[in-house]
Structures are given as structure tokens and as C-alpha cells.
CSV table of C-alpha atoms and ligand atoms in Angstrom, one decimal:
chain,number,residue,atom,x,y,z
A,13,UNK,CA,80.1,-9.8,-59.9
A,14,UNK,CA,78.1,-10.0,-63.3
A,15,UNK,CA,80.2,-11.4,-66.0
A,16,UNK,CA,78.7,-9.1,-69.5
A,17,UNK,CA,77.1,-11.0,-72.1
A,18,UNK,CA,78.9,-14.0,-73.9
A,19,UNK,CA,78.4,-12.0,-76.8
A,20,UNK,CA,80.4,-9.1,-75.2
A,21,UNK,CA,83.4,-11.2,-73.8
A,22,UNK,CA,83.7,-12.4,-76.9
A,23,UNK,CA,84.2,-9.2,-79.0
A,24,UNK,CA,86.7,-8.3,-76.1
A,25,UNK,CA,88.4,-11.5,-76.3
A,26,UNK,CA,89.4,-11.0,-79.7
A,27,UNK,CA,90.5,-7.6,-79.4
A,28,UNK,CA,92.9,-8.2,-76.3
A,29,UNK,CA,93.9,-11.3,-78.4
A,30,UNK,CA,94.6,-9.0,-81.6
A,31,UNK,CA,97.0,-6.7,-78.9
A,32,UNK,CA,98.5,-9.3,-77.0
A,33,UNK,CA,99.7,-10.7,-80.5
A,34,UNK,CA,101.0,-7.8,-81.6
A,35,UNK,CA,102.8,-6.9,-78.5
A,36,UNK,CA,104.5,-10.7,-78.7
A,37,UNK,CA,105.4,-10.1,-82.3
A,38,UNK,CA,106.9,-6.8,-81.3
A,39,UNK,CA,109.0,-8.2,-78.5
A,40,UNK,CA,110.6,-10.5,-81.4
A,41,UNK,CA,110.5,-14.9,-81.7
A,42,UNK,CA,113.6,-15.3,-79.4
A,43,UNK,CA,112.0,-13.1,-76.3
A,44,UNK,CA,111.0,-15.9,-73.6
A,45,UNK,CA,107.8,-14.1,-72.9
A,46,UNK,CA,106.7,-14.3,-76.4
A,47,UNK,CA,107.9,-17.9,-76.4
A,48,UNK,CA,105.9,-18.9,-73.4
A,49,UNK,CA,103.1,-16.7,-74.2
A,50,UNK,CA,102.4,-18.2,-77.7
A,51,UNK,CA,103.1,-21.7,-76.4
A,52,UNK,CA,100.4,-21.0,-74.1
A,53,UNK,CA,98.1,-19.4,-76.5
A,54,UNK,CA,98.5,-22.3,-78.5
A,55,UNK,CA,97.7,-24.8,-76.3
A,56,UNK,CA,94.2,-22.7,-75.4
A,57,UNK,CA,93.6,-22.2,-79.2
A,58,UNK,CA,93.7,-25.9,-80.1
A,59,UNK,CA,91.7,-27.3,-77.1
A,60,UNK,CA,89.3,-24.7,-78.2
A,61,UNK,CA,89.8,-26.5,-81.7
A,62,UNK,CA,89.7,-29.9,-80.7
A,63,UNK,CA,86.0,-29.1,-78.5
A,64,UNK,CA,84.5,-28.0,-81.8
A,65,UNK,CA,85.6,-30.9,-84.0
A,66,UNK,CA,84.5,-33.2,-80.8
A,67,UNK,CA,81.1,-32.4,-81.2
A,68,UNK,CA,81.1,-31.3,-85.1
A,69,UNK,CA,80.5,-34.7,-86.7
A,70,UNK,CA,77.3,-36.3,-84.4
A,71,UNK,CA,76.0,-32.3,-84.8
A,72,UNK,CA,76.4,-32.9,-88.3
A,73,UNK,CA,75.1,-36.1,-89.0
A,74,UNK,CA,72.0,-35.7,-86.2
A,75,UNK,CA,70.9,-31.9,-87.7
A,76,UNK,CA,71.1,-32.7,-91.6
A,77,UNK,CA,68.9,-36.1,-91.0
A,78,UNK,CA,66.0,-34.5,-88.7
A,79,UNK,CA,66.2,-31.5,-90.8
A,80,UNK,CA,65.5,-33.5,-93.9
A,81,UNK,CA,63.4,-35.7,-92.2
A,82,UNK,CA,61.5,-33.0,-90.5
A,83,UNK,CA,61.1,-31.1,-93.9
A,84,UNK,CA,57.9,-34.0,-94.7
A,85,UNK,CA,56.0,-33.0,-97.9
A,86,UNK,CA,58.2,-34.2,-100.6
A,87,UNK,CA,57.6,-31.1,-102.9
A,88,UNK,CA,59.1,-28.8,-100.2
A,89,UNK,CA,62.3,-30.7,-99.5
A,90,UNK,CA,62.6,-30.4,-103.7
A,91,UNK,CA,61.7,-26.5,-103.3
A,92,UNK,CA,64.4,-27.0,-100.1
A,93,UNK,CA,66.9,-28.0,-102.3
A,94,UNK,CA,66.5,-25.9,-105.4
A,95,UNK,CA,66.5,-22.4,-103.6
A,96,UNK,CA,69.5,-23.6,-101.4
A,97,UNK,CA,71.3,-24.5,-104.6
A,98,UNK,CA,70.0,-21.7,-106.8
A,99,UNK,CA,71.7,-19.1,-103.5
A,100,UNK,CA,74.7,-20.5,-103.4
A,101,UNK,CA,75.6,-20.5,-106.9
A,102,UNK,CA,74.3,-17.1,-107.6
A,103,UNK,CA,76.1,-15.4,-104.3
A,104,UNK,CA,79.6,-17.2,-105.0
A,105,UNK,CA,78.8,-15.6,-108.7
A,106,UNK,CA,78.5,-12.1,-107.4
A,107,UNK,CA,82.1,-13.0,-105.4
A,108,UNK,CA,83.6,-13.4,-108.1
A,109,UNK,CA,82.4,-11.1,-110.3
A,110,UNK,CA,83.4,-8.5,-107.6
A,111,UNK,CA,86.7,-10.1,-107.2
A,112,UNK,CA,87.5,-9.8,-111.3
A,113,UNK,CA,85.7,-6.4,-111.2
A,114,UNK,CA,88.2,-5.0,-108.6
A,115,UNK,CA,91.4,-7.3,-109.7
A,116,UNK,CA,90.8,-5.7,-113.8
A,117,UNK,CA,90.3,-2.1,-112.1
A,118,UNK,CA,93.3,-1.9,-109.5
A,119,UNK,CA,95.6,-4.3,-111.3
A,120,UNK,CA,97.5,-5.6,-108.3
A,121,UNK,CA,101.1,-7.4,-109.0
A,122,UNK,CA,101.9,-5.2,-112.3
A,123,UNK,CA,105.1,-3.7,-112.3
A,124,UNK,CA,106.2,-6.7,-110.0
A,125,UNK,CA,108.3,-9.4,-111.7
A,126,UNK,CA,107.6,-13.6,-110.4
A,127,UNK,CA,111.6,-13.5,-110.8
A,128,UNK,CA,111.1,-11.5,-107.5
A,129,UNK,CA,110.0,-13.8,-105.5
A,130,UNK,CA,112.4,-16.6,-106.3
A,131,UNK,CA,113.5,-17.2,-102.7
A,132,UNK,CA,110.0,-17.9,-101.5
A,133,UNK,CA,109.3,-20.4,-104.4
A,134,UNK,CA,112.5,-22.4,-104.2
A,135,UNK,CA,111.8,-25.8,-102.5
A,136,UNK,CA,107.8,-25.3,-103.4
A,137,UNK,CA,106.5,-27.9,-105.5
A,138,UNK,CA,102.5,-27.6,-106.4
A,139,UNK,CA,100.8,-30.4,-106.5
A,140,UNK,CA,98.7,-31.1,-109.6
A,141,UNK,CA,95.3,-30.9,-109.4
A,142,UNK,CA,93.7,-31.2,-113.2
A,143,UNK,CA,89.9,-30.0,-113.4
A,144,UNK,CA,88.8,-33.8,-114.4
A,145,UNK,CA,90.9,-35.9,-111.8
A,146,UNK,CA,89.6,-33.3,-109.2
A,147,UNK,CA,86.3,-33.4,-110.0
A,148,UNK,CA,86.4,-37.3,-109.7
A,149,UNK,CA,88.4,-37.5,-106.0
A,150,UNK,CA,85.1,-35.0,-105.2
A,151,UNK,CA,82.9,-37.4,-106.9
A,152,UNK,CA,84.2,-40.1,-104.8
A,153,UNK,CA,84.8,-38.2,-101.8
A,154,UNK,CA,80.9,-38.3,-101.8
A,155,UNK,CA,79.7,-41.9,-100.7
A,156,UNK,CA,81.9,-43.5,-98.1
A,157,UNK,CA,80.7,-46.0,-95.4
A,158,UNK,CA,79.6,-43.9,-92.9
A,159,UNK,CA,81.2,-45.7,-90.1
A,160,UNK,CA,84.2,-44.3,-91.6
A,161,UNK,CA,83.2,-41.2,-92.4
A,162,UNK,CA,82.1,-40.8,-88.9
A,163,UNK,CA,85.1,-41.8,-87.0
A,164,UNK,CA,87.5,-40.2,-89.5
A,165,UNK,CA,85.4,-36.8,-89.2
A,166,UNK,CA,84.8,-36.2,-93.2
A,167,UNK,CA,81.8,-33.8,-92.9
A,168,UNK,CA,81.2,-34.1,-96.5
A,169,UNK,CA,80.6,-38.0,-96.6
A,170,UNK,CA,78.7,-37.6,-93.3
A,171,UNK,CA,76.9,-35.0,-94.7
A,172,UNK,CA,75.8,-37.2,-98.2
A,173,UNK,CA,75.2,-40.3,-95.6
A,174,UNK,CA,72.8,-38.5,-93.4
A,175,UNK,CA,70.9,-36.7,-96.1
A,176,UNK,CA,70.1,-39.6,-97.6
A,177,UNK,CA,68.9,-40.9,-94.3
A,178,UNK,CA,67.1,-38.2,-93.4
A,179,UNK,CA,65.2,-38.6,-97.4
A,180,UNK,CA,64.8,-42.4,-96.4
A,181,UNK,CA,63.0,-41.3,-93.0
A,182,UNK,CA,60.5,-38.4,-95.0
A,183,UNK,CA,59.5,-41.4,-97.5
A,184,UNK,CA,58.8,-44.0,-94.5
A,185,UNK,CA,56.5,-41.5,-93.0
A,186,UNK,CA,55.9,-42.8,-89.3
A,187,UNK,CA,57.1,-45.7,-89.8
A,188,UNK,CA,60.8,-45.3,-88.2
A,189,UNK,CA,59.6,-42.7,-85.8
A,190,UNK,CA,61.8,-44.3,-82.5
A,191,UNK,CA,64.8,-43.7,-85.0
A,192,UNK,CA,63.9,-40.1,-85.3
A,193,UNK,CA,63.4,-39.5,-82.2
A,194,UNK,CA,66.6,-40.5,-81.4
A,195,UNK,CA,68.5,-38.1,-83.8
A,196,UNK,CA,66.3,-35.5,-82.5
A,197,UNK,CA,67.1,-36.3,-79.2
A,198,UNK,CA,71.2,-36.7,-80.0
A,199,UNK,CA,70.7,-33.2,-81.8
A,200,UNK,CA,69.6,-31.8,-78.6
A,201,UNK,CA,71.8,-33.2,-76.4
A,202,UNK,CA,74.9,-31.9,-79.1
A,203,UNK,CA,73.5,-28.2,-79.0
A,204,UNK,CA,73.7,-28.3,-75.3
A,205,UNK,CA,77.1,-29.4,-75.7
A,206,UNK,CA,77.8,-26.9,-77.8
A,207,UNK,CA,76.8,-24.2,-75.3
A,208,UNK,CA,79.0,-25.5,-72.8
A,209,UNK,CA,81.9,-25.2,-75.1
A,210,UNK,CA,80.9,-22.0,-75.9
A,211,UNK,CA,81.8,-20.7,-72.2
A,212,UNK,CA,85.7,-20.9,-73.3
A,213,UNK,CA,85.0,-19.4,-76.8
A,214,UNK,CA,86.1,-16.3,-75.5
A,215,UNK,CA,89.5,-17.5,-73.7
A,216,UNK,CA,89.6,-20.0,-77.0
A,217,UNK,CA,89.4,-16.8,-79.8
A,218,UNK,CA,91.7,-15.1,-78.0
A,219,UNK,CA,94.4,-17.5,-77.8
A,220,UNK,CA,94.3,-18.6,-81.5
A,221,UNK,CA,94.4,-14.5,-82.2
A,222,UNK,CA,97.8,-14.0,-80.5
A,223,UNK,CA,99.7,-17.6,-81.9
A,224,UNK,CA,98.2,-15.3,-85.1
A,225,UNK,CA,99.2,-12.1,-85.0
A,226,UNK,CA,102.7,-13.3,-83.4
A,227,UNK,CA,103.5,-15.2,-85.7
A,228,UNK,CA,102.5,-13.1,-88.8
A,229,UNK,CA,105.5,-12.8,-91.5
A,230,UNK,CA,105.5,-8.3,-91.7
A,231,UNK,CA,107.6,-8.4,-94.7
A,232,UNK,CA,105.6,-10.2,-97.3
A,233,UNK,CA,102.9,-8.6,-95.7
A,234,UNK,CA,103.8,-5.3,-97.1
A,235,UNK,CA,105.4,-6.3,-100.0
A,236,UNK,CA,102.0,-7.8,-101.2
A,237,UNK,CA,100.2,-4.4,-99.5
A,238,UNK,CA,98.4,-3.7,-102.7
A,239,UNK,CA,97.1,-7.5,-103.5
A,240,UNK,CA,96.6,-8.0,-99.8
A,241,UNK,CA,94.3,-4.2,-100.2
A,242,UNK,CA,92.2,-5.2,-102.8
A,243,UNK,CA,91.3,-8.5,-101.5
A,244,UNK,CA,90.5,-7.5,-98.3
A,245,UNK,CA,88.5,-4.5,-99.9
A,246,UNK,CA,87.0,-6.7,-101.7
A,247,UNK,CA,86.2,-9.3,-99.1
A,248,UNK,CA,84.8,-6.6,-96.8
A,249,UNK,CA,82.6,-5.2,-99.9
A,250,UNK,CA,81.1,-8.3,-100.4
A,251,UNK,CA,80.3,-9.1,-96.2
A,252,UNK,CA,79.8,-5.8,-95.4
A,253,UNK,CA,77.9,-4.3,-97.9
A,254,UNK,CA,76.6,-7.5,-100.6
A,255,UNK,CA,75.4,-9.7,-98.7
A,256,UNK,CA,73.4,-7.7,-96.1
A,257,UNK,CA,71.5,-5.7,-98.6
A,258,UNK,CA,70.6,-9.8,-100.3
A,259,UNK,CA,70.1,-10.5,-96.9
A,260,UNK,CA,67.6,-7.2,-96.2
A,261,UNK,CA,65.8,-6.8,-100.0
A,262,UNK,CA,64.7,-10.9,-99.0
A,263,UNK,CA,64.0,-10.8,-95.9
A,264,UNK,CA,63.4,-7.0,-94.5
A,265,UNK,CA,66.2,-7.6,-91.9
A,266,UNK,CA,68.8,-5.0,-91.0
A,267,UNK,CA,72.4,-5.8,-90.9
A,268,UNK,CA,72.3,-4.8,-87.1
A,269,UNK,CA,69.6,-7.4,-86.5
A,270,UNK,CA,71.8,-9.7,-88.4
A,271,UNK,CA,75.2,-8.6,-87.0
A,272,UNK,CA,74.0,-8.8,-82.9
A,273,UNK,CA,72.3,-12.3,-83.8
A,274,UNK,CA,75.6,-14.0,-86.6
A,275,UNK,CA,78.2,-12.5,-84.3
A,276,UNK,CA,79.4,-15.5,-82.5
A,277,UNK,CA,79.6,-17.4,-85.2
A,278,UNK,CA,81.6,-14.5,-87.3
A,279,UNK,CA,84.2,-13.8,-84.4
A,280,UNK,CA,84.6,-17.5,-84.0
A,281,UNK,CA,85.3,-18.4,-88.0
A,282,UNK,CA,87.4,-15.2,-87.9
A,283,UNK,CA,90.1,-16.9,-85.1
A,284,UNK,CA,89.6,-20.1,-86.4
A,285,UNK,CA,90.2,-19.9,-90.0
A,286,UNK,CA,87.5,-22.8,-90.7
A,287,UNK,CA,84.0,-22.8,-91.5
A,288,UNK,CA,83.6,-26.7,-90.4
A,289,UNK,CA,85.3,-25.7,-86.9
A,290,UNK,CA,82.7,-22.8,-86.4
A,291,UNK,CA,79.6,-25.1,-87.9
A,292,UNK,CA,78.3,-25.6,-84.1
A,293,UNK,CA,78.3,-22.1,-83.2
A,294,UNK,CA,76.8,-21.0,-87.2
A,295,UNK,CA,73.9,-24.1,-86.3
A,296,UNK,CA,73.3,-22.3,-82.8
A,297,UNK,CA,73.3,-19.0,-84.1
A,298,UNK,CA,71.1,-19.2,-86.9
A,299,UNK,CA,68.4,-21.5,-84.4
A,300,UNK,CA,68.4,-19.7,-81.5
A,301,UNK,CA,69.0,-16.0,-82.1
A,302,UNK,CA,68.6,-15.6,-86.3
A,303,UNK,CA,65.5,-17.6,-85.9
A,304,UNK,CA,66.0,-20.0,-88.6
A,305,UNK,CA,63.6,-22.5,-88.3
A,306,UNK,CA,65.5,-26.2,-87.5
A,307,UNK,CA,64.3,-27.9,-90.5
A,308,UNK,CA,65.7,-25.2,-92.4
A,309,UNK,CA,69.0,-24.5,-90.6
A,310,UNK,CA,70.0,-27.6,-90.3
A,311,UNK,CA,70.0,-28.8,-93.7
A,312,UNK,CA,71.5,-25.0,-95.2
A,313,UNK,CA,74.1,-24.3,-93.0
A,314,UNK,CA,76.2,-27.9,-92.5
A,315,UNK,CA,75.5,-27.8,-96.5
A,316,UNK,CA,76.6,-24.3,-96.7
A,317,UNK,CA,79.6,-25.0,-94.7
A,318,UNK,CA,81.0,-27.6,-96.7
A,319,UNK,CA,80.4,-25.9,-100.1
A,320,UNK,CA,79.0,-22.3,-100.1
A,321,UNK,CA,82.3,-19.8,-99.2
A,322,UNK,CA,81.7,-16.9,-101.2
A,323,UNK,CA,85.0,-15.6,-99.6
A,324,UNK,CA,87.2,-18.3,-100.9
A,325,UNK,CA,85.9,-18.0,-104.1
A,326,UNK,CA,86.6,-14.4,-104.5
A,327,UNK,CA,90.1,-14.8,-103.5
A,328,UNK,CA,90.4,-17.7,-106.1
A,329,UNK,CA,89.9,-15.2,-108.6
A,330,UNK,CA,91.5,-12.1,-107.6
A,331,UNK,CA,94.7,-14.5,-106.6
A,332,UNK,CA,95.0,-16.0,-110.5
A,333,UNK,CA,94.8,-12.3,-111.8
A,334,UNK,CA,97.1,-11.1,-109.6
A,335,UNK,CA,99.5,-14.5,-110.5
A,336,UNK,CA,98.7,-13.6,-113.8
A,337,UNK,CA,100.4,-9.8,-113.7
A,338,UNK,CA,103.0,-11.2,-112.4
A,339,UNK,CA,103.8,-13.5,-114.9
A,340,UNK,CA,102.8,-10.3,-117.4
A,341,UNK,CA,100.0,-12.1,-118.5
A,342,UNK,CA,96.8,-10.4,-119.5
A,343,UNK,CA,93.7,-12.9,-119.6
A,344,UNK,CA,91.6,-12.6,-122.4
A,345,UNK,CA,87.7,-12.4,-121.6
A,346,UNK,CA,87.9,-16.2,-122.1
A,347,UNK,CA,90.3,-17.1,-119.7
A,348,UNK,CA,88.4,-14.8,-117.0
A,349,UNK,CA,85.4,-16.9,-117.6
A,350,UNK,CA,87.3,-20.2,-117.3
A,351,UNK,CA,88.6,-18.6,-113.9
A,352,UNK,CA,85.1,-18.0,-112.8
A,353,UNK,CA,83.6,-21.4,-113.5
A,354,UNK,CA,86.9,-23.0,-112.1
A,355,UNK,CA,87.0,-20.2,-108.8
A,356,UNK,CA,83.4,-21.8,-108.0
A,357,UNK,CA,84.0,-25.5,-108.3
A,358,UNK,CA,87.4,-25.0,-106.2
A,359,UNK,CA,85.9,-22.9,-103.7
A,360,UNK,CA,82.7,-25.8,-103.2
A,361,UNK,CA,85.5,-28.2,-103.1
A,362,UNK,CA,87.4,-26.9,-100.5
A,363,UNK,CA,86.9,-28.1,-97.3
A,364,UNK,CA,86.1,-25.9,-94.3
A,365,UNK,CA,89.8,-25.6,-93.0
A,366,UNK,CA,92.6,-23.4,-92.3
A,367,UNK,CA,93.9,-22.4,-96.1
A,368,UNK,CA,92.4,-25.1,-98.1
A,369,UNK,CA,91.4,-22.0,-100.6
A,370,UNK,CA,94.7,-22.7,-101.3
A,371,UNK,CA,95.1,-26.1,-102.2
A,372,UNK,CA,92.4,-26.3,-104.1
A,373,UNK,CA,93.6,-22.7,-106.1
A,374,UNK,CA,96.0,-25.2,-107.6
A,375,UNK,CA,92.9,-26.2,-109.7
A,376,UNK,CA,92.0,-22.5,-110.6
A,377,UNK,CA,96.1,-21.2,-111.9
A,378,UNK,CA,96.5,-24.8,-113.9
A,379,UNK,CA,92.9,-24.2,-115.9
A,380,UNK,CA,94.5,-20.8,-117.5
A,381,UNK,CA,97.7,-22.3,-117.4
A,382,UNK,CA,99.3,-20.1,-114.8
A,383,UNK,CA,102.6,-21.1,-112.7
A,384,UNK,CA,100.7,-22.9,-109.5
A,385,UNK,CA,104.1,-22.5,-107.8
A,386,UNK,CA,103.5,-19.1,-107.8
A,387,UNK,CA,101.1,-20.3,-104.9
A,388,UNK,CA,104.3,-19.9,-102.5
A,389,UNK,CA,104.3,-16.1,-102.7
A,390,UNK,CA,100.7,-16.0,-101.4
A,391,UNK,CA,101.7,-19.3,-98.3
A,392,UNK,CA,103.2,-16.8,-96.0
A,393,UNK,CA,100.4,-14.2,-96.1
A,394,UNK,CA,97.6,-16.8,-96.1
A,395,UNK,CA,96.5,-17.5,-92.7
A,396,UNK,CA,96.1,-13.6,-91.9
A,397,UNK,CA,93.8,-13.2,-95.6
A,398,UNK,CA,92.0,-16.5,-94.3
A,399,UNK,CA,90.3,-15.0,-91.3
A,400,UNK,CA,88.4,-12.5,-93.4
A,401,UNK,CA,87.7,-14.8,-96.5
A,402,UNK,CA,86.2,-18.1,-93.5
A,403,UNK,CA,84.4,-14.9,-91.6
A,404,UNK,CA,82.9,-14.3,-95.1
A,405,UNK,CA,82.0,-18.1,-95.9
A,406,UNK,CA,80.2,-18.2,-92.7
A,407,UNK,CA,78.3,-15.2,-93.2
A,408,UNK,CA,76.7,-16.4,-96.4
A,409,UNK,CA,75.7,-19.6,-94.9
A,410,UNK,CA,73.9,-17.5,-92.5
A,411,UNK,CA,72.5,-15.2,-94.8
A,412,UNK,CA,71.3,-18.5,-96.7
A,413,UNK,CA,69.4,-19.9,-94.2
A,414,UNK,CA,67.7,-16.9,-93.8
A,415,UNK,CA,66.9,-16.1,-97.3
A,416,UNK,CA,65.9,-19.5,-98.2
A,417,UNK,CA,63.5,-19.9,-95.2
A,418,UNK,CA,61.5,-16.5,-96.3
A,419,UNK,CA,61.3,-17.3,-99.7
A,420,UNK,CA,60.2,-21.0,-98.6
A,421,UNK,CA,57.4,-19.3,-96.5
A,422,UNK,CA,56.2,-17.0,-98.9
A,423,UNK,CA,55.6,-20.2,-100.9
A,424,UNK,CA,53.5,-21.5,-98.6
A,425,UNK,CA,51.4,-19.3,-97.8
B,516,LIG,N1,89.4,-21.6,-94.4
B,516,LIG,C1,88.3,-21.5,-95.3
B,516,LIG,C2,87.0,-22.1,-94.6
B,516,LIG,O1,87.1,-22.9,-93.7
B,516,LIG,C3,88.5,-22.3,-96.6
B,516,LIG,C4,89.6,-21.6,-97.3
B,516,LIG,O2,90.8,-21.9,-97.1
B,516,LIG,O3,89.3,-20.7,-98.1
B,516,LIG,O4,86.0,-21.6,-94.9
């Protein structure tokens, strides 16, 4: 028998995962076939994981240094740079700007009181994260041995390492051509990994769906129903709608085309809550069905993943206004604008894992001089709002790529 398309088991996977969740939820924590159900799921979901992270850093390291290296005029990989740069900033703008839009409009969190949430915020202490300290650890975060970096897996020190490498090879011309063939070669011989892997992504998504959905907490869920609305309305506005019409006044593409080549790579950042987790299968995407040139992809999207997340950055913001009602605070135009800049620099300093929007938000509530405790209202709900805002993040890497190579081409020719 004919298996359908990878593509196709896929989609299913997460939809049977999505049900199977929510019938374990339903039969309650204590039921033994929930028990052994999610322990199995579990188990599946973090192999699945674990394969990803196996092959993420020497993907990493191999695809930023031969796409630097192969990008050889020196003026391009500026004009590289600068466009990359220039989309990121401007699409985590429009994130936010949505996200403030939306937040001033439907108000979410007034009327509610943060006396009423006592019982989630006993025992939670924030940790402080002040805008200058921060911005040094990220600072310093940048340049580490890379022998370290490597074997601790810290894509962003892997990523500084090998773009410097990959400048070093452009500027010694054919001189160190053995050396890049070799990272070619290990890039190559990573993808192919990488397709293996992606045999279990189906069996993989559908497992970390049900440990999701079973163990979901209902009750804050609905008590946050309007917040949890407007973000995800949000959130969806800016995938669904902003970014595809970006996507097709730059390039000429349709969403469809987009959506039936991205899809992998958006299911699998949906059940994995992590944009460095999904970086193989956003790398093979783009390459081999968005047509992203290698030069190109691999320099946007490992970038992209560790910094661009339009989704986390939008949540940043709606998140402090919503903290914000709830403390009965109304921020001045000011304060909004100090929760933009301060959205963007936490969302690029997150890292590309499960709920580190919410570490780093920390940054975002102290710059206005919110209660960061008041973090612990949004903890239990987090996970669920994560798939959406990490299905986002990947998108706009995606998108990236694609926008950056057509406006690189029309350069050139
Ligand atoms: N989970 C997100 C990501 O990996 C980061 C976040 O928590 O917002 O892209």
C-alpha cells in the first residue's frame, strides 16, 4: 500500500494528536489510560526533540559558513545583510504595532483586578532582568569559543562563530577551498539527515500534541478567554493575513504556493514550541520546495531563527498592556513606545525555545515599571499561546528568505 505524502501524514498527525489529547484530558490525570498514554506520547515527542537538536548545531554551523562563504562579492554579502536586517526589524515593527493596535482597541484584563489572581502568583518570584544588564549577557552571549559553543549547542554563539568563518573564507578567495568543501559536504550529509528524521515527524508532532492538549490547565484558559482572544486574533492576523500579502506584493507568490511549500516547517514549530528545534525542517523547506537559493537560506533563516519572531514580539506587547489593565494602569503614548522598542529587543533576545517569550518579557513589564510577577497569571496558559506565536516566528523567517532573495535579484540584474 502507498503511504500519502509526508506532507499529508503530517497534517493528519497533528490533528489525531490534537483529538487524542483532548480525549486524555477528558478522561481526567488519574485515568491509567491517560497516564500511560501521555507517558507514551512523551517519550515519542522528546526523541522527536532530541533528533532535531542532534543534527541542529553542525546544520547550523555548516549552512551559515557556506552560505556566507558562497555569497562571494563582498558588496552582496553587505546588500545580504542590510536587507535581512532592514526585514526583520520592519516586520517585528508591524507585530507590534498590530499587537498595541488590537490590545488599545479590545482592552483585555479591564474590569479584572491582579488581587484576583493571588493564588497563581504566590511562590512566583521574577527574576530581574534590567534593559542594560540584559543587553550586556546578549552582548556576551555573542563570542564564545566555539568548541564550547558547539558541544553545549548555543546556536547563537555558533551562529556569530561560523559567520565570521564563512566572511574569513569569501576574503581568502580560493585559497581555503578543501575547507569549504568540507562544510559543503557536512551540510549535505546534515540535510540528508535531516530527511531521515523527518520520516517520524509525523508520529513525533503527534505525540508532543497530546502530552499538550492533556495536560492543558481549562480553567485559566477561560478565565483569560478575552486576552488569550485577542492575542491569538492577533497572532493569526499577522500569519495569516500580514505576512503573506509582504510575502506576495515582493515576490508575486500566493499564500497557497507558500503554505503547500512552509507547511512542514509550520506544523512542526506549532508541536514543538521552538523555532531552533524546527530550524532543520525551516532550512529544508525553504531549499528544496520555497526555492530559496542556499546562499541565501542559509544565512536568513538560522539568523532568523535566533532573532526574527514577529510572534513573540507581538505577545510581548499585548501581554504588558494587558498586565497593565490589570494593575489599572493606563500607559501614556510614551510608555507604549518604550514597550515597542523593549517588545523588539526581548523578542531578538529570546532564544528559539519553549516559552522563552516569557523570560525574556521580564525585560518588557520592568521597562514601564509593571509587576513582572504578574508573569505567573500568563505561566499556565503559555505553552498552548506558544504554538501559535513559534508557528508565527517561523513563518517570517520563511517569508524572509524569500523576500530578501527577490529583492537581492532584482539588484542584480
Ligand atoms: N517559543 C518561541 C520560539 O521558539 C520563543 C518564545 O517563547 O516566544 O520561537
Amino acid at each position: 500500500m502507498k503511504l500519502p505524502s509526508l506532507n499529508l501524514q503530517i497534517l493528519f498527525g497533528a490533528v489525531f494528536g490534537v483529538m487524542l489529547g483532548a480525549y486524555f484530558h477528558g478522561l481526567g490525570a488519574d485515568h491509567q489510560v491517560a497516564q500511560g498514554g501521555v507517558y507514551a506520547a512523551s517519550l515519542v515527542g522528546t526523541l522527536f526533540i532530541d533528533l532535531l537538536k542532534m543534527i541542529l548545531i553542525p546544520l547550523v554551523f555548516c549552512s551559515i559558513a557556506v552560505g556566507i562563504a558562497n555569497l562571494r562579492q563582498h558588496d552582496q554579502m553587505h546588500r545580504v545583510w542590510v536587507t535581512t536586517l532592514l526585514f526583520f526589524v520592519s516586520s517585528m515593527a508591524i507585530a507590534i504595532g498590530l499587537a498595541l493596535l488590537a490590545g488599545n482597541y479590545f482592552k483585555p484584563g479591564a474590569g479584572m483586578h491582579l488581587a484576583m489572581f493571588e493564588h497563581a502568583m504566590q511562590n512566583f518570584q521574577a527574576k530581574q532582568l534590567p534593559l542594560p544588564e540584559f543587553f550586556a549577557q546578549f552582548l556576551h552571549g555573542l563570542f564564545v569559543n566555539p568548541f564550547l559553543a558547539l558541544s553545549e549547542g548555543n546556536v547563537l554563539a555558533v551562529v556569530s562563530f561560523a559567520l565570521m568563518l564563512g566572511i574569513a573564507l569569501v576574503m581568502a578567495g580560493d585559497r581555503y577551498k578543501n575547507v569549504l568543501a568540507l562544510l559543503e559536504e557536512g551540510l549535505a550529509l546534515s540535510m540528508q539527515m535531516v530527511g531521515w528524521i523527518m520520516r517520524i515527524a509525523p508520529l513525533g508532532i503527534m505525540a508532543l500534541l497530546i502530552k499538550l492538549v492533556a495536560q492543558q490547565d481549562v480553567a485559566m484558559l477561560s478565565t483569560l478567554a478575552k486576552f488569550v482572544a485577542v492575542v491569538v486574533g492577533t497572532t493569526l492576523l499577522h500569519g495569516v493575513v500580514v505576512l503573506p500579502l509582504i510575502l506576495y506584493l515582493f515576490t508575486g507568490k500566493t499564500p497557497w504556493w507558500f503554505w503547500q511549500g512552509a507547511r512542514e516547517a509550520l506544523v512542526t514549530a506549532f508541536a514543538t514550541s521552538s523555532s531552533s528545534a524546527t530550524l532543520p525542517v525551516t532550512l529544508r523547506c525553504a531549499s528544496a520546495h520555497l526555492q530559496v537559493k542556499p546562499a541565501i537560506a542559509g544565512f536568513v533563516i538560522p539568523l532568523g531563527a535566533t532573532i526574527n519572531m514577529d510572534g513573540t514580539a507581538l505577545y510581548e506587547a499585548a501581554a504588558a498592556l494587558f498586565i497593565a489593565n490589570l494593575v489599572g494602569i493606563e500607559l501614556s503614548f510614551m510608555q507604549q513606545l518604550i514597550v515597542f522598542i523593549t517588545a523588539m529587543i526581548a523578542a531578538m533576545g529570546a532564544p528559539g525555545i519553549p516559552s522563552a517569550g516569557m523570560v525574556t518579557m521580564v525585560l518588557v513589564l520592568q521597562s514601564v515599571g509593571l509587576p513582572a510577577e504578574a508573569i505567573a497569571i500568563l505561566l499556565p496558559i503559555d505553552r498552548l499561546l506558544d504554538t501559535l506565536r513559534t508557528t508565527v516566528n517561523v513563518e517570517g523567517d520563511m517569508v524572509g528568505s524569500l523576500v530578501v532573495q527577490k529583492l537581492l535579484s532584482k539588484h542584480a540584474s
